[in-house]
CSV table of C-alpha atoms in Angstrom, one decimal:
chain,number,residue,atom,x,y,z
A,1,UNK,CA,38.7,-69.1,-51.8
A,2,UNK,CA,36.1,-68.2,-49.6
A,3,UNK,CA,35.2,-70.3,-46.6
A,4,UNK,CA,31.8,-72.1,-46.0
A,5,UNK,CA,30.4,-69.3,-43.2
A,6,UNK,CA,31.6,-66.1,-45.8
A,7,UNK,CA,29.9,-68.2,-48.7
A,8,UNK,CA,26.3,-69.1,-46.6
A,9,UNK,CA,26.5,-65.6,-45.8
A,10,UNK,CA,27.0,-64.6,-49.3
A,11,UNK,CA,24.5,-66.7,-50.4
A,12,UNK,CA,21.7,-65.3,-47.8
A,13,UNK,CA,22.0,-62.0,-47.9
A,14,UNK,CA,21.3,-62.6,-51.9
A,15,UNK,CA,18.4,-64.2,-50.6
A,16,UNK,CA,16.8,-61.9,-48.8
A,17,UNK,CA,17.1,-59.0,-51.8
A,18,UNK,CA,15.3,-61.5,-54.3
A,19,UNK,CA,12.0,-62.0,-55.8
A,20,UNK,CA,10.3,-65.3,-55.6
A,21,UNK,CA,12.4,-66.6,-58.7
A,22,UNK,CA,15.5,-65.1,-57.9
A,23,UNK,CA,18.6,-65.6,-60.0
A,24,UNK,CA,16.1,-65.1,-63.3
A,25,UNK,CA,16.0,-61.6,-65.8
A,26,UNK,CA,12.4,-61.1,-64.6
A,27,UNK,CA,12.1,-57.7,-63.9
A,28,UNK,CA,11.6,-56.2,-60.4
A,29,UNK,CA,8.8,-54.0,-61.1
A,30,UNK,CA,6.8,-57.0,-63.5
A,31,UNK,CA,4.6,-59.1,-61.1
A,32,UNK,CA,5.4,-62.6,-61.1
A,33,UNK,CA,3.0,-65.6,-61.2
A,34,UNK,CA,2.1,-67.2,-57.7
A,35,UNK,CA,3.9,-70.2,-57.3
A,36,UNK,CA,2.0,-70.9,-53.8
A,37,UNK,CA,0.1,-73.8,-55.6
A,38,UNK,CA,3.3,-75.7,-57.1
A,39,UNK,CA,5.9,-75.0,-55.1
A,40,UNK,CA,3.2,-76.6,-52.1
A,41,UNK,CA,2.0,-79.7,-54.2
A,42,UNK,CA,5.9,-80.8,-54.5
A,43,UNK,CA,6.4,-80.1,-51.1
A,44,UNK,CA,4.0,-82.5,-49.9
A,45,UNK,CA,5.0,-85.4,-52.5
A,46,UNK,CA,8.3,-85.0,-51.2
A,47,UNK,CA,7.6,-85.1,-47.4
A,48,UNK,CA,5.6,-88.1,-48.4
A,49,UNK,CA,8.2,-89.7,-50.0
A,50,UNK,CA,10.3,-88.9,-46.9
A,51,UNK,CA,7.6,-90.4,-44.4
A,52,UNK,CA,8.2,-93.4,-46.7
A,53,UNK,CA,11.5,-93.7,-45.9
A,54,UNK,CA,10.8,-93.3,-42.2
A,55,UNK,CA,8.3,-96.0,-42.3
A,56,UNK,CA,10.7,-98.3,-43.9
A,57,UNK,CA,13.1,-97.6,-41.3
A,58,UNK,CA,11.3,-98.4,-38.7
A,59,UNK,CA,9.4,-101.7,-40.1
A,60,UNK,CA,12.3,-103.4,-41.5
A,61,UNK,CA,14.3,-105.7,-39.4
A,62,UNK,CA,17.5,-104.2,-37.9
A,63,UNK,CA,20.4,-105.1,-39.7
A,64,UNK,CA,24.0,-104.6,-37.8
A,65,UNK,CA,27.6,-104.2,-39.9
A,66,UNK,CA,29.3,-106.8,-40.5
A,67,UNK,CA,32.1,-107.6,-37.9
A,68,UNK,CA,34.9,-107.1,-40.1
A,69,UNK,CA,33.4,-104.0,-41.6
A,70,UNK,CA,36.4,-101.7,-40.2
A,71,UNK,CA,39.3,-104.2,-41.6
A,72,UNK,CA,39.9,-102.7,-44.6
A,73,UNK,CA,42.4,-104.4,-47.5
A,74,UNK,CA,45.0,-101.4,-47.3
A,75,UNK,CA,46.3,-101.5,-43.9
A,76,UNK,CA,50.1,-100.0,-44.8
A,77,UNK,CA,51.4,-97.1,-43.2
A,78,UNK,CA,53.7,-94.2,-44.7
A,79,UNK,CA,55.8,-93.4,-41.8
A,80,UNK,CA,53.9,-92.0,-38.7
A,81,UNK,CA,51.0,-92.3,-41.2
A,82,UNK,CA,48.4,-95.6,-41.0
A,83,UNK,CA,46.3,-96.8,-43.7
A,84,UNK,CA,48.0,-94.1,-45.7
A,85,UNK,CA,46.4,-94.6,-49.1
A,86,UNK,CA,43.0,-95.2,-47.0
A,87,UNK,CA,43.6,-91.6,-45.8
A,88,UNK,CA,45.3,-89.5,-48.5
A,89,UNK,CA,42.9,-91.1,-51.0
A,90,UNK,CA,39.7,-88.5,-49.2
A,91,UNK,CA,42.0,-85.4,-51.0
A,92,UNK,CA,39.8,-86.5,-53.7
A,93,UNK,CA,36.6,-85.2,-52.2
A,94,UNK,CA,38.3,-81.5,-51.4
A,95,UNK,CA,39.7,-81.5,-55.3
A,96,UNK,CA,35.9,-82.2,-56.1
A,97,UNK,CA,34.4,-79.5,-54.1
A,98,UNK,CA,36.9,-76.7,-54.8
A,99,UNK,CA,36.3,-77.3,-58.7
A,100,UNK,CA,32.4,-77.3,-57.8
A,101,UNK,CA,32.8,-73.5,-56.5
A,102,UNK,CA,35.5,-72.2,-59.3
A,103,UNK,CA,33.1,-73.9,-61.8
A,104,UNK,CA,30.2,-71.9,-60.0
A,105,UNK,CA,32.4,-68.6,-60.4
A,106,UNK,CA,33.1,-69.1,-63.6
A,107,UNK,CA,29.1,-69.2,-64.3
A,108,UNK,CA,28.8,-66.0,-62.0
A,109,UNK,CA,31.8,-64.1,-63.9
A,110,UNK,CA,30.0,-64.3,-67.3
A,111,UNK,CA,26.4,-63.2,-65.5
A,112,UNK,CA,25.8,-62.6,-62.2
A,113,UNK,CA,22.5,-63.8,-62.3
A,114,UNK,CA,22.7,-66.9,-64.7
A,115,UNK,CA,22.6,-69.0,-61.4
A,116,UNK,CA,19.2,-68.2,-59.3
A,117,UNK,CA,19.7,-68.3,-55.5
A,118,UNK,CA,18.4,-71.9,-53.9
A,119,UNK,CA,20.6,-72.9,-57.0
A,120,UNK,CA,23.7,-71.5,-55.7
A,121,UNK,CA,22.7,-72.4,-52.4
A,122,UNK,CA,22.7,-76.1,-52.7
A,123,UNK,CA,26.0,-75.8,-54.9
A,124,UNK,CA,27.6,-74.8,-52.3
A,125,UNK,CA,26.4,-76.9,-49.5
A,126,UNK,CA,27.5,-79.4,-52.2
A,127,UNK,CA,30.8,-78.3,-52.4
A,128,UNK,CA,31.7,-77.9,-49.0
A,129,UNK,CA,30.1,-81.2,-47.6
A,130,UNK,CA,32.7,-82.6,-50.1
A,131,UNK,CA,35.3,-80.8,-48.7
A,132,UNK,CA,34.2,-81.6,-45.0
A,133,UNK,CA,34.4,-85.1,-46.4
A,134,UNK,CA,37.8,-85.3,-47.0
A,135,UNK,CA,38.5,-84.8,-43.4
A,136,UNK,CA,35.6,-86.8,-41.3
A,137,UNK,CA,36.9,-89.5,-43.7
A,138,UNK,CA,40.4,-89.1,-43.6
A,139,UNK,CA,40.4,-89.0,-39.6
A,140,UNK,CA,37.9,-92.4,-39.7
A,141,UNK,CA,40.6,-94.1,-41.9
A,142,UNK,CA,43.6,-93.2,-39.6
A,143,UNK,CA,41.8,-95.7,-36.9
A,144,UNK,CA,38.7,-97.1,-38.4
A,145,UNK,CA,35.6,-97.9,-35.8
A,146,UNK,CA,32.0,-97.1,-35.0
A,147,UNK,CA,32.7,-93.6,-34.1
A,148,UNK,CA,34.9,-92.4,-36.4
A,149,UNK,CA,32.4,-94.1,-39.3
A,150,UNK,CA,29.6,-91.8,-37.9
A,151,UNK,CA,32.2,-88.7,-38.5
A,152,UNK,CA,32.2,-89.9,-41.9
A,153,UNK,CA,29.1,-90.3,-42.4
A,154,UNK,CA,28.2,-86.9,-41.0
A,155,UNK,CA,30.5,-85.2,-43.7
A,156,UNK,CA,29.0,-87.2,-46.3
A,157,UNK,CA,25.6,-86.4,-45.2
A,158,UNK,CA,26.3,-82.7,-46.1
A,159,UNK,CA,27.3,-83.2,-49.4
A,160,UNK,CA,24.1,-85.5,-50.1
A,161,UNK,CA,22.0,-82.7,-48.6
A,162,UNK,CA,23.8,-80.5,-51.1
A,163,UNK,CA,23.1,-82.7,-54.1
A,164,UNK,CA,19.1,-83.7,-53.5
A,165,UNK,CA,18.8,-79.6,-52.9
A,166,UNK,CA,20.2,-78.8,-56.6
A,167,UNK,CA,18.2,-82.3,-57.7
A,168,UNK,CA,15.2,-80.5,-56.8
A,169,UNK,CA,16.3,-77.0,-58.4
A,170,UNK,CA,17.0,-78.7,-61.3
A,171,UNK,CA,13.4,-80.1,-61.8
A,172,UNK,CA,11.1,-78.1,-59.2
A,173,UNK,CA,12.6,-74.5,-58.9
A,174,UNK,CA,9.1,-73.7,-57.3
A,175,UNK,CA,10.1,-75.8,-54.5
A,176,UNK,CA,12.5,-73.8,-51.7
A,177,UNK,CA,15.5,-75.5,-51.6
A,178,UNK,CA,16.0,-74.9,-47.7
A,179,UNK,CA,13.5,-77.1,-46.5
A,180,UNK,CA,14.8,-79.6,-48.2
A,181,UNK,CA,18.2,-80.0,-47.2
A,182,UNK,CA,17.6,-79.2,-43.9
A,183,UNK,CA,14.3,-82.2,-43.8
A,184,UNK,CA,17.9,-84.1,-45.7
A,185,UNK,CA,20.1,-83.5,-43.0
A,186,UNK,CA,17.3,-84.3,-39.8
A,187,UNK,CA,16.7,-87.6,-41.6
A,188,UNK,CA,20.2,-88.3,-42.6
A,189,UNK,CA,21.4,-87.3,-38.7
A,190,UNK,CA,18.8,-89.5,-37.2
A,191,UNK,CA,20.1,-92.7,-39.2
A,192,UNK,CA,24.1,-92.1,-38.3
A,193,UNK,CA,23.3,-92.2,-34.8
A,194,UNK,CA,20.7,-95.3,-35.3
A,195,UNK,CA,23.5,-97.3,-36.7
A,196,UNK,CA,26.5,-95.2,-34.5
A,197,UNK,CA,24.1,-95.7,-31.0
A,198,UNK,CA,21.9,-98.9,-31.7
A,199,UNK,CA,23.6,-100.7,-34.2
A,200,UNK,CA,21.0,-100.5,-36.7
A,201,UNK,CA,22.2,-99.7,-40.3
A,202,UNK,CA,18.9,-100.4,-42.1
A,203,UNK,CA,17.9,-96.4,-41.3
A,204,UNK,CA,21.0,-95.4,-43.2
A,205,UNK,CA,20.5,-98.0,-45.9
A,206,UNK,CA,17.7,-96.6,-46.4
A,207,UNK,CA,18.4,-93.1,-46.6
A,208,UNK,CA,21.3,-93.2,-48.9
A,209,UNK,CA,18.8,-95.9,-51.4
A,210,UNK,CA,16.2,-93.4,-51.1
A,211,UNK,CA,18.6,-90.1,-51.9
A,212,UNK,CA,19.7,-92.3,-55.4
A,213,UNK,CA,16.0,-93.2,-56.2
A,214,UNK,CA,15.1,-89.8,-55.9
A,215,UNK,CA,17.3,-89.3,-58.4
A,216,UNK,CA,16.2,-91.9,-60.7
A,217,UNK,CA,12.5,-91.3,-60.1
A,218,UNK,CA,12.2,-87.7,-60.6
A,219,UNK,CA,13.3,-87.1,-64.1
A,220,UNK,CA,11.2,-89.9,-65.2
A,221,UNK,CA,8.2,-88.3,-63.4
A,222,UNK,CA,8.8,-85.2,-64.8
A,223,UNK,CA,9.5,-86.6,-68.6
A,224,UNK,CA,6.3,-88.4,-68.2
A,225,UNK,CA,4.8,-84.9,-67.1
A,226,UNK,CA,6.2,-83.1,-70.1
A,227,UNK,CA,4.5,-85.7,-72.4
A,228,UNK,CA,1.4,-85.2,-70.9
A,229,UNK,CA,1.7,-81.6,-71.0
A,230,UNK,CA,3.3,-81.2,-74.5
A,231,UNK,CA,6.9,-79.2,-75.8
A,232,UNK,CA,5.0,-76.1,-75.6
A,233,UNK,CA,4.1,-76.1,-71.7
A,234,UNK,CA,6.8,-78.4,-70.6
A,235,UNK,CA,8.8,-77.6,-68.3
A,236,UNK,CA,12.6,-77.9,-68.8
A,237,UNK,CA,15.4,-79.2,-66.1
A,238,UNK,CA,17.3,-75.4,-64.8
A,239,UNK,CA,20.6,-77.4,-65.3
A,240,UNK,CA,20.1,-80.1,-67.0
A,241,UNK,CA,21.9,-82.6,-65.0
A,242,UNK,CA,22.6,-86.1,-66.2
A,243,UNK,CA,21.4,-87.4,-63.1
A,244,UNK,CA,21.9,-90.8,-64.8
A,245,UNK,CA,25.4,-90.2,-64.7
A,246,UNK,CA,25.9,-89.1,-61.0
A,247,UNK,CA,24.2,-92.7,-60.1
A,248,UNK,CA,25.9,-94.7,-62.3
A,249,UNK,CA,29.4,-93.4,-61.3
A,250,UNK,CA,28.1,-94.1,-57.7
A,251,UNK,CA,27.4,-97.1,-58.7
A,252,UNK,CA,30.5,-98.1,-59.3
A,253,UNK,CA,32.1,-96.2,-56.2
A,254,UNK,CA,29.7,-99.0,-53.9
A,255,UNK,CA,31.0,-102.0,-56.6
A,256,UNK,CA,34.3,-101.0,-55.8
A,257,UNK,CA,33.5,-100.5,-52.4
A,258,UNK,CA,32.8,-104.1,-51.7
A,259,UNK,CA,35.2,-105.3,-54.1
A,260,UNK,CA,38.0,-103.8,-51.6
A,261,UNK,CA,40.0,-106.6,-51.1
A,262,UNK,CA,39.7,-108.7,-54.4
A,263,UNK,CA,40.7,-105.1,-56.1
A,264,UNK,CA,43.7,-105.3,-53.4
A,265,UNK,CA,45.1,-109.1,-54.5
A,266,UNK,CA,44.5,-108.1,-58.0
A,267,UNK,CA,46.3,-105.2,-58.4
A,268,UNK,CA,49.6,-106.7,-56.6
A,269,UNK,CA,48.7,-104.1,-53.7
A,270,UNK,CA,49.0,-100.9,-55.9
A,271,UNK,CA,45.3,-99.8,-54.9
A,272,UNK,CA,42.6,-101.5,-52.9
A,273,UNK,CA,38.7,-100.9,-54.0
A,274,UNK,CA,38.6,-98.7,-51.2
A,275,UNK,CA,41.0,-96.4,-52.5
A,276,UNK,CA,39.6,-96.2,-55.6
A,277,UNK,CA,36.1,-95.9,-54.1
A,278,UNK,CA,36.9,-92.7,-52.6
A,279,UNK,CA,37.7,-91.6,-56.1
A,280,UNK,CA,34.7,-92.5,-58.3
A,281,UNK,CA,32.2,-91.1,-55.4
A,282,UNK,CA,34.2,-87.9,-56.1
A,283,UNK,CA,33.8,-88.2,-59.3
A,284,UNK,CA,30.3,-88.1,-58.8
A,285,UNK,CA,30.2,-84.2,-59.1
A,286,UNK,CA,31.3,-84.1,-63.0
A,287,UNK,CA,27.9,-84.3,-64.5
A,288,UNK,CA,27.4,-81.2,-62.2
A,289,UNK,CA,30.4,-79.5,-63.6
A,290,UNK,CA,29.5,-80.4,-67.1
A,291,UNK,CA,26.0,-78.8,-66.6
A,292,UNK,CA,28.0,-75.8,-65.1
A,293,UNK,CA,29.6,-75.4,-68.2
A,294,UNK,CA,26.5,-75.3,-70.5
A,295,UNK,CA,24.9,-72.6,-68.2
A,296,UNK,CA,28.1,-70.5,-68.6
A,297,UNK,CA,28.4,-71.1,-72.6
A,298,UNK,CA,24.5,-70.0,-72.9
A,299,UNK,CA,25.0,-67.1,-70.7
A,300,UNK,CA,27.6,-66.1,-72.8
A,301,UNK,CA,26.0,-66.2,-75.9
A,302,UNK,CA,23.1,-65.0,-73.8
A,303,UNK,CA,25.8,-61.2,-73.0
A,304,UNK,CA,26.7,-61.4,-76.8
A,305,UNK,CA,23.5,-61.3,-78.2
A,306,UNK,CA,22.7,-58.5,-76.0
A,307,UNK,CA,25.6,-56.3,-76.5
């Protein structure tokens, strides 16, 4: 498999070779249309949707963690090993991301272009801030406190990056993807060390609420704007994501979250919520796979047709 720098490298150097819509069958030598105009009217609604955020942030009141946030249910050790389910648990995340990337070769081994390039981009920043997540995690759960929760966060931070970038590809390929996880990661960065350096967690409240209601928000916008514009002009998602899907499973990954210790006195300490939690937010990245999986079957019958 190859690592994250041989794979941002991969990615960029396919980058710079493209058109403006690369990773499509347009031709080279067929001028494309200018997509100036879009791609700069969803930038600015989402940098105003971000300045949203930041003004939230900063009017709200500040609200701390709770003192017993780091006392988790699970404290039992495996040997030399503390809160060992706590800790193993995170190999969920790297099991995640290294699916992500085989399901993304499996795409690119039936077309090499089936997956344009800010698409691949953000799937991979995807994948890899899951992997990262399994060890900022794992090393915050062998000794939970403040610090060690903002290493977590940090890895987690990547991966949401990663997912608002192929969010956006899915429903504005005019819009670089770039800019947007790197305004995802400034943001993201500035409300870990609010709550890690001031004790504020609102900012990061905030940030991961406004990441899910991105994800809510947009496909309605753009279903409305599809009815207004009619079958024949519409637009449709590149991937087809059941975005749906990815909030309701991380829905359940906070519910199980905060159910941590009544999961841990119910289940005769087998699993605490927190385990478990570790594994739904995982989990999260199926709908992703699934859409994967219908790009590869149409590019295939896409290869068959043309043979």
């Amino acid at each position: 498999m190859p690592t994250f720098a041989q794979s941002l490298s991969h990615a960029a150097a396919r980058f710079k070779k493209a058109p403006a819509l690369a990773g499509t069958d347009h031709s080279p030598h067929v001028p494309l249309p200018d997509q100036t105009p879009m791609r700069m009217g969803a930038g600015a609604w989402l940098a105003a949707y971000a300045l949203l955020l930041c003004a939230l942030a900063v009017a709200l009141p500040v609200v701390t963690l709770p003192p017993n946030y780091h006392d988790f249910a699970d404290h039992i050790a495996w040997g030399v090993l503390p809160h060992a389910r706590d800790v193993l648990s995170n190999a969920a995340f790297a099991v995640a991301g290294v699916a992500l990337l085989w399901a993304m070769r499996r795409v690119q081994t039936v077309r090499a272009t089936a997956l344009s390039l800010d698409t691949e981009l953000a799937l991979r920043v995807s994948a890899w801030g899951l992997i990262l997540t399994t060890f900022a995690s794992g090393i915050y759960h062998l000794q939970p406190n403040a610090a060690g929760l903002a290493l977590d966060r940090a890895g987690m931070l990547v991966a949401f990056a990663g997912m608002l970038g192929v969010l956006v590809v899915d429903y504005l390929p005019q819009q670089r993807v770039v800019p947007v996880m790197a305004g995802s990661l400034l943001l993201g960065a500035a409300c870990v060390l609010a709550d890690w350096l001031h004790g504020n967690m609102t900012p990061w409240v905030l940030f991961q609420g406004g990441a899910a209601g991105l994800m809510l928000l947009l496909p309605i916008c753009m279903c409305v704007l599809a009815d207004k514009q009619g079958a024949a002009t519409a637009q449709s998602p590149t991937l087809g994501i059941s975005w749906w899907q990815v909030l309701a499973l991380y829905a359940v990954a906070k519910a199980l979250e905060m159910a941590d210790h009544p999961i841990w006195q119910w289940s005769g300490e087998l699993a605490s919520g927190h385990n478990l939690k570790h594994v739904a937010a995982a989990a999260t990245v199926l709908p992703v796979m699934w859409a994967l999986r219908r790009v590869r079957q149409g590019a295939r019958t896409d290869t068959s047709v043309r043979m």
